[in-house]
Structure formats: C-alpha cells, structure tokens
PDB file of C-alpha atoms in Angstrom:
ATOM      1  CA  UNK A   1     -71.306-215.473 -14.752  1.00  0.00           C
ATOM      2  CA  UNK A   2     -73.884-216.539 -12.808  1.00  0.00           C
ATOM      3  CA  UNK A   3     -76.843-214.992 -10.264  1.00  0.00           C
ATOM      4  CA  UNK A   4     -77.423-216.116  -6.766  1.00  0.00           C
ATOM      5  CA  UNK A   5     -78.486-215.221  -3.679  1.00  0.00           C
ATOM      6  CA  UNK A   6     -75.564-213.849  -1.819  1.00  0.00           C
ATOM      7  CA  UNK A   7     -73.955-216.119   1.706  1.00  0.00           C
ATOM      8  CA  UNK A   8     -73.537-214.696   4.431  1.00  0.00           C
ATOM      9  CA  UNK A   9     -70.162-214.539   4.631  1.00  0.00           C
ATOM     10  CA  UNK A  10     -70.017-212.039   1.242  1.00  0.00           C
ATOM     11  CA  UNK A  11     -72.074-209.435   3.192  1.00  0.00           C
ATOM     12  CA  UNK A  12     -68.798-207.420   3.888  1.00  0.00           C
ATOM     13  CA  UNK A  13     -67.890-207.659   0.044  1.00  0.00           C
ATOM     14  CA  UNK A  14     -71.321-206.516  -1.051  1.00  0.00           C
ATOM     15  CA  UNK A  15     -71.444-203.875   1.230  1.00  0.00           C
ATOM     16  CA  UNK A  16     -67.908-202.156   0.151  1.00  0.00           C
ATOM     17  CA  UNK A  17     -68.709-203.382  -3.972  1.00  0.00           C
ATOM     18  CA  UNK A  18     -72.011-200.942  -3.745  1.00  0.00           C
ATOM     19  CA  UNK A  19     -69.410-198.330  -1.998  1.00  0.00           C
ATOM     20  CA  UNK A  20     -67.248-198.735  -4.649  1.00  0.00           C
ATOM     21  CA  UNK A  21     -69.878-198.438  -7.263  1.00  0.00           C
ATOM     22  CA  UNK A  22     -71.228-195.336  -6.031  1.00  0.00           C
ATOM     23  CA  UNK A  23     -67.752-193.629  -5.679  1.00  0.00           C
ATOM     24  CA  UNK A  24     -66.895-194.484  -9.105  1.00  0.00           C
ATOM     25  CA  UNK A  25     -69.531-192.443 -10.600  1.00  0.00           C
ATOM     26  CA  UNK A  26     -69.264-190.062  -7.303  1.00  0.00           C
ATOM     27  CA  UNK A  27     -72.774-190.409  -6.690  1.00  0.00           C
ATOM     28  CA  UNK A  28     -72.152-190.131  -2.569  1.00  0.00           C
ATOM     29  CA  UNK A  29     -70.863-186.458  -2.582  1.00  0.00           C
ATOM     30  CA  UNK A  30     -75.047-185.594  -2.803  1.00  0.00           C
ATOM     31  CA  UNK A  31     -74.822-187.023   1.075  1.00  0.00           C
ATOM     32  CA  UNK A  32     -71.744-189.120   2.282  1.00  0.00           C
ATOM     33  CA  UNK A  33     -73.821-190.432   5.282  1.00  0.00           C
ATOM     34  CA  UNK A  34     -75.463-192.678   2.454  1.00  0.00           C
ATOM     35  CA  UNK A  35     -72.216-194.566   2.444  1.00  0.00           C
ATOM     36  CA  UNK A  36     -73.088-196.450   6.159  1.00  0.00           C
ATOM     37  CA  UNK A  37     -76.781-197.048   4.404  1.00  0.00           C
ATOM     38  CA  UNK A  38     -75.294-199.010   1.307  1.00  0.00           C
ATOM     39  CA  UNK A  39     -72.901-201.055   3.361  1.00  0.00           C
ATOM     40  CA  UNK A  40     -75.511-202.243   6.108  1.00  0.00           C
ATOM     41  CA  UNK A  41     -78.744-202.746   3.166  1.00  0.00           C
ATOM     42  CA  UNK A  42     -80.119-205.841   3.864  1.00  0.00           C
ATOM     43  CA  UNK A  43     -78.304-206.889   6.789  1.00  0.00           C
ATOM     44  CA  UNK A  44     -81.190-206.780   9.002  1.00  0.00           C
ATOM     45  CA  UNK A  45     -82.808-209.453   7.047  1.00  0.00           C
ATOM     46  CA  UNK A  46     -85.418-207.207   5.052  1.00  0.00           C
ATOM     47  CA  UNK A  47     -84.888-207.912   1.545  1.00  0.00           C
ATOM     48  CA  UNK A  48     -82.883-210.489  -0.768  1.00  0.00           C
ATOM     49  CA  UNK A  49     -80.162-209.978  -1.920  1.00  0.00           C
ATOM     50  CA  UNK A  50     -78.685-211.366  -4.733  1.00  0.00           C
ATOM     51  CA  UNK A  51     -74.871-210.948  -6.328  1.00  0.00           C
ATOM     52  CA  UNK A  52     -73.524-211.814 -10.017  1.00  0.00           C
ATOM     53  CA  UNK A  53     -70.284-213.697  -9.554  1.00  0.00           C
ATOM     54  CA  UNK A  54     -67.376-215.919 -11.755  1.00  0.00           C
ATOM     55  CA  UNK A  55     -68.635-219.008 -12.696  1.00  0.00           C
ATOM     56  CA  UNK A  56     -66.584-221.451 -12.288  1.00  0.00           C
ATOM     57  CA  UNK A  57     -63.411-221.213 -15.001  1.00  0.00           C
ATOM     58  CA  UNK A  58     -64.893-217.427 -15.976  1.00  0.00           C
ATOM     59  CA  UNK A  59     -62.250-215.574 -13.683  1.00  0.00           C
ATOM     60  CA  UNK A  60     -60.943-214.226 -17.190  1.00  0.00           C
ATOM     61  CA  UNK A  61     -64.126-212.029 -18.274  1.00  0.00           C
ATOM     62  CA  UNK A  62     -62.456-208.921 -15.960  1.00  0.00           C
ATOM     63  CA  UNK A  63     -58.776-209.020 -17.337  1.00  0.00           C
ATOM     64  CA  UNK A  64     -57.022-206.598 -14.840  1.00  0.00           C
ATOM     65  CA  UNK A  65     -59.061-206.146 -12.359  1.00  0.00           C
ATOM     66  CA  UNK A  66     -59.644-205.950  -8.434  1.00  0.00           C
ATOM     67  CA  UNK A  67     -61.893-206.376  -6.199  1.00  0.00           C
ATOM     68  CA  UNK A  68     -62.944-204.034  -3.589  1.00  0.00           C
ATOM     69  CA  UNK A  69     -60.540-205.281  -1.144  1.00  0.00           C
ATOM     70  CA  UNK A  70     -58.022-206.945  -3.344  1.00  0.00           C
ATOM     71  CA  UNK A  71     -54.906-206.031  -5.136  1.00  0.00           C
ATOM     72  CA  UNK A  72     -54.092-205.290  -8.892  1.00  0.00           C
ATOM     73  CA  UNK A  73     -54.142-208.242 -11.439  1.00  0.00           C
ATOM     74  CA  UNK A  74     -56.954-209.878  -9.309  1.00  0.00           C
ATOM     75  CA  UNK A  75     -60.506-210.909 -10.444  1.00  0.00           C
ATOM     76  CA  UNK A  76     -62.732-209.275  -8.750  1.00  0.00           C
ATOM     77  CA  UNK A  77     -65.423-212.438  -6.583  1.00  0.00           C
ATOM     78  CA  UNK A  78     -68.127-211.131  -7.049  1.00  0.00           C
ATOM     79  CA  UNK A  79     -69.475-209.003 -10.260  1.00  0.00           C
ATOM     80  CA  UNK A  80     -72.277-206.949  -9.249  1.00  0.00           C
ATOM     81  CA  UNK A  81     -75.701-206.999  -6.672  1.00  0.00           C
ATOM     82  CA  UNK A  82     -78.944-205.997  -6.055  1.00  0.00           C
ATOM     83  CA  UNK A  83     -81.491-206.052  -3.237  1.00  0.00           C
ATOM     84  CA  UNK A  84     -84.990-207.114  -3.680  1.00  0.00           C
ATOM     85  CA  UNK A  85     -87.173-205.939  -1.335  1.00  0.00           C
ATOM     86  CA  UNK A  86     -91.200-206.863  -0.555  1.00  0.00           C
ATOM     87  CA  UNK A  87     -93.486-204.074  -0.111  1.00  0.00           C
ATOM     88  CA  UNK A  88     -94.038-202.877   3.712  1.00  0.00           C
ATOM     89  CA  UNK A  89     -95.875-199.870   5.202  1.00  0.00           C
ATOM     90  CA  UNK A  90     -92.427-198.193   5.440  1.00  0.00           C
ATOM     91  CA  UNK A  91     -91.289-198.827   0.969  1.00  0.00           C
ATOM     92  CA  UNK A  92     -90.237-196.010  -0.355  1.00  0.00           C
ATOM     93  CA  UNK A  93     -91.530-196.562  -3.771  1.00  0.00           C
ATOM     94  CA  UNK A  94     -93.754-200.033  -3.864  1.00  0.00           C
ATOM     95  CA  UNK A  95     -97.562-199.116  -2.585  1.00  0.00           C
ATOM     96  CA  UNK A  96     -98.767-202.040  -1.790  1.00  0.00           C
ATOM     97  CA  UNK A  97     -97.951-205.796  -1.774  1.00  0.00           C
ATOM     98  CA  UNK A  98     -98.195-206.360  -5.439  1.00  0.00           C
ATOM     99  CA  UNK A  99     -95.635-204.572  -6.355  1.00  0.00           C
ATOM    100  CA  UNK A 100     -91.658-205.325  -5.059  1.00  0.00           C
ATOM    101  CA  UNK A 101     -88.731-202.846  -4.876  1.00  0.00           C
ATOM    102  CA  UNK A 102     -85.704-202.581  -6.440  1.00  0.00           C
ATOM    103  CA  UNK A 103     -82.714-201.768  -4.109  1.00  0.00           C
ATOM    104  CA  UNK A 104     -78.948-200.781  -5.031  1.00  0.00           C
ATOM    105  CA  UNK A 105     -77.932-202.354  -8.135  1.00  0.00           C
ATOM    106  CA  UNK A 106     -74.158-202.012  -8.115  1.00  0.00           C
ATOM    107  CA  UNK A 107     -71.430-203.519 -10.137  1.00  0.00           C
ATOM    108  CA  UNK A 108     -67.543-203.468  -9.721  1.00  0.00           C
ATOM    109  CA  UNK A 109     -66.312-200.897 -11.436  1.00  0.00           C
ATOM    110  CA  UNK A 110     -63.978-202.971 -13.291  1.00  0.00           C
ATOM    111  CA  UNK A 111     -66.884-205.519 -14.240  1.00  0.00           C
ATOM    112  CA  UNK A 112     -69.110-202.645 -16.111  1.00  0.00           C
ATOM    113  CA  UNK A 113     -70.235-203.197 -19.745  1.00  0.00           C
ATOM    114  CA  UNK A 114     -70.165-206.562 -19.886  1.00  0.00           C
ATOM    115  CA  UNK A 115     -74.211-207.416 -18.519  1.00  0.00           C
ATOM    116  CA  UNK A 116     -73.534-208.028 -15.254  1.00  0.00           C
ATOM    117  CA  UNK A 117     -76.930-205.075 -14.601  1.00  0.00           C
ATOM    118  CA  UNK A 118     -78.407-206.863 -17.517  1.00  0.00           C
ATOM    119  CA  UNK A 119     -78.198-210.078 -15.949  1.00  0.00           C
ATOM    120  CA  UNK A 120     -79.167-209.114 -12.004  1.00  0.00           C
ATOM    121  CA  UNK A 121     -82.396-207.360 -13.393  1.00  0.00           C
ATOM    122  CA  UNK A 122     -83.573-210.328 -15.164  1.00  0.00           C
ATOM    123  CA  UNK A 123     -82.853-211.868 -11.870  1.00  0.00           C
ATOM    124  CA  UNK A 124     -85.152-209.485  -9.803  1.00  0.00           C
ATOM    125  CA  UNK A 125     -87.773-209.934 -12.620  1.00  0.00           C
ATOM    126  CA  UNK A 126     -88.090-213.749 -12.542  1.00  0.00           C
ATOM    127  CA  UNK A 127     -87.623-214.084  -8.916  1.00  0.00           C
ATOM    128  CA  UNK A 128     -90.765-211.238  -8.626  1.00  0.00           C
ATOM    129  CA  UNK A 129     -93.097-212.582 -11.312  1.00  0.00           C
ATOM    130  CA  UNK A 130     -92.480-216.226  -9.252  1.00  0.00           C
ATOM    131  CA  UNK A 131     -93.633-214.437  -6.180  1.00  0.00           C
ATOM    132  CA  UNK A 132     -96.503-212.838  -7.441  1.00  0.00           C
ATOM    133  CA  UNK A 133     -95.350-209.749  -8.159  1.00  0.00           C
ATOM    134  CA  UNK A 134     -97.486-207.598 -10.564  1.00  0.00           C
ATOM    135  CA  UNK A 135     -95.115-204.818 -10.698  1.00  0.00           C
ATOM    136  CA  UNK A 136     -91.345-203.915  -9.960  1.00  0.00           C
ATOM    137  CA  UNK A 137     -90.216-200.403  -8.923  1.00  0.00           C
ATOM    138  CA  UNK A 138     -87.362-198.211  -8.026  1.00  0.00           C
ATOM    139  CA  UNK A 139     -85.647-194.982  -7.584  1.00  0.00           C
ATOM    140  CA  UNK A 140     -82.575-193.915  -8.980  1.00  0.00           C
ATOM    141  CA  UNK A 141     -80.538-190.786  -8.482  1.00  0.00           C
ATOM    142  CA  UNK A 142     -80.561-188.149 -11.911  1.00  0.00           C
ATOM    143  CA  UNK A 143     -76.804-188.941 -12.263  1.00  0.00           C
ATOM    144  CA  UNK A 144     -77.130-192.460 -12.701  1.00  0.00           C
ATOM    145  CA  UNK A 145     -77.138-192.054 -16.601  1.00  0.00           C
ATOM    146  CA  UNK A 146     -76.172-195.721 -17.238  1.00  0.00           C
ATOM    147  CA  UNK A 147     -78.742-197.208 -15.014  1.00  0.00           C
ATOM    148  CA  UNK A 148     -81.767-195.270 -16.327  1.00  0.00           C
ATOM    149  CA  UNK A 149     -80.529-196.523 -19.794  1.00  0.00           C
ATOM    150  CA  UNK A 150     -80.680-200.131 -18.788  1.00  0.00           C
ATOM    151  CA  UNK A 151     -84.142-199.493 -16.986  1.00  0.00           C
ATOM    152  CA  UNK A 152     -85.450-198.359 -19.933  1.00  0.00           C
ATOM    153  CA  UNK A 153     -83.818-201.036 -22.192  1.00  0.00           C
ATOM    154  CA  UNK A 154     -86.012-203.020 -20.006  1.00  0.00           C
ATOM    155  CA  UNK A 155     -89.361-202.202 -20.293  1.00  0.00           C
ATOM    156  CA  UNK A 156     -89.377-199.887 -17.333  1.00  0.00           C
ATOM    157  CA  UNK A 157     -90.691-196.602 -17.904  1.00  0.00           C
ATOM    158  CA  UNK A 158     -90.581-193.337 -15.405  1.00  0.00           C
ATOM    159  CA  UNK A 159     -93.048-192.873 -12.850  1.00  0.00           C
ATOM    160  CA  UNK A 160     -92.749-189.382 -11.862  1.00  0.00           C
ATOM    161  CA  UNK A 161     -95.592-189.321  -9.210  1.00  0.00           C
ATOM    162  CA  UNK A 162     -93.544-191.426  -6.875  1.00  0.00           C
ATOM    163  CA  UNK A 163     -90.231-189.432  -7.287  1.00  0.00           C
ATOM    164  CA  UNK A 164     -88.955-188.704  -3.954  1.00  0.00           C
ATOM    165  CA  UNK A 165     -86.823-186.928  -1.923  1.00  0.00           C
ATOM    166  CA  UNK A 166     -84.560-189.217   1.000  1.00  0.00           C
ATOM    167  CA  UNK A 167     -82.838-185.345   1.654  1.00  0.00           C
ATOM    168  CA  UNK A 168     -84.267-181.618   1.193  1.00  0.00           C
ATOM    169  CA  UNK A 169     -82.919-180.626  -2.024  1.00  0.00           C
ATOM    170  CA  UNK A 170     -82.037-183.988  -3.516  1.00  0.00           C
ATOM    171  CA  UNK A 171     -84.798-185.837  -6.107  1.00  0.00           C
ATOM    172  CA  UNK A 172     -84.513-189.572  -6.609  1.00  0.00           C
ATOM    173  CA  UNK A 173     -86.430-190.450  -9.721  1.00  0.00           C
ATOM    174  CA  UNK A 174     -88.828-193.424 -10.003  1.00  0.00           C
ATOM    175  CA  UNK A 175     -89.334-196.119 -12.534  1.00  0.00           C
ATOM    176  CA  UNK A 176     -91.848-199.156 -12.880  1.00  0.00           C
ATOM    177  CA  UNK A 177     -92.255-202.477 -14.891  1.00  0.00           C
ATOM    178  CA  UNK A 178     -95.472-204.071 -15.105  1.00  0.00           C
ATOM    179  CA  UNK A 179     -94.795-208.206 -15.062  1.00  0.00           C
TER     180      UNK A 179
END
C-alpha cells in the first residue's frame, strides 16, 4: 500500500469511496444532504487530499472485494483518503494557522482492518509537522467508534471546547494532536 496525493482524474472515486464509507457504518441518515458535501470535499482546490492505494503487485491484500463502482471479485483502486486542510477564517475546528485540519478519513469498506487509517494519519502527520504545523485537529461524529479508537491510538486526545454542531441537534466531537 502506499500514500499519495490523489490525481485528478480519481476525484470521482474518492468522492463515491467516502460515500461508501459513510453508508457502511450509516453515518448519513443524521443528514443525507451531507452525502453532496463528501463527494465535492476538496474539489474546489481548498485542501489536499491524499488516498491509500495498491502498490504495485499488492492487488491481493483485499481478497474479494470491490470498489465503489466495480463489480464482485475486483480489488478495490484505491484503499482509503483523507483531506488535509490549512487553517482559514472559515475552519471549523483549527483556530489559527498553526494548527491544520483533518477532513473525511474514509476507507473502502472492504479494505477496513488492515491500516489503511493507520497509514493515511501518519500521512497527515508528516506532511503537517513538514509544513509547520504545531497541531492537527478534527471532528468526528459520536458513531464513529472505530475512528475515535485510532485517534486515540494516536496520541490525539478529545478537545471538547471545540465540539460543534454543522446541524441543530447533531454534536460532532473534536480531537487534537500536538506535533
């Protein structure tokens, strides 16, 4: 497996893998417009964003599986993704330019448990440190059991004076690393 930042062309396929993500664990029931949000995230240009995909000869780490688009018994391309994004007035977590975002960390379904998160984050971290970057955060919904797990496996720890709230009613939860 390796990390990269995604091509251009793969903006389709990262947009539907983060779809398919978030179905699997039916985290867009909450609000289904967020759906539009997680295919278009980055497209504008604000951010990076990065994807974990096959090396080359590695098809046969997902025995089984599919891709977003593609058909049983097919390898899914690409793995997983994430979005880094540099503080701006409008961040929804970061407060101020030393500190970078974390933005939709999503893996294929059939690619979880094998590091692919594991391996993005560490991503995100060296890429931010290199930049400057005295401090990573995010949000997370409650539900996202898994993710909060690996967060935490990671140094991050909860920083509940930023949780926030995108829709009345519905709490996304915050978490920080210090580089």
């Amino acid at each position: 497996m390796i990390v990269r930042d995604m091509l251009p062309e793969e903006a389709a396929e990262v947009g539907e893998l983060r779809v398919a993500a978030y179905r699997a664990e039916d985290l867009l029931s909450v609000h289904p417009p967020y759906t539009e949000v997680l295919r278009r995230l980055g497209s504008g240009g604000k951010g990076e964003i990065l994807v974990a995909a096959h090396a080359a000869g590695d098809a046969s780490d997902v025995d089984a599986a599919a891709d977003p688009g593609g058909g049983p018994g097919t390898a899914p391309a690409l793995l997983g993704t994430v979005m880094i994004e540099p503080w701006t007035p409008n961040s929804e977590v970061a407060r101020g330019a030393h500190e970078t975002e974390v933005r939709a960390l999503a893996v294929a379904p059939q690619a979880r448990g094998r590091g692919v998160a594991r391996a993005l984050m560490a991503e995100v971290e060296r890429r931010a440190a290199a930049r400057g970057a005295d401090r990573i955060v995010l949000s997370t919904q409650p539900a996202m059991a898994a993710a909060q797990r690996l967060y935490t496996s990671r140094g991050f720890t909860r920083l509940p004076d930023r949780d926030w709230s995108p829709i009345p009613g519905f709490t996304l939860l915050a978490y920080g690393k210090d580089l």
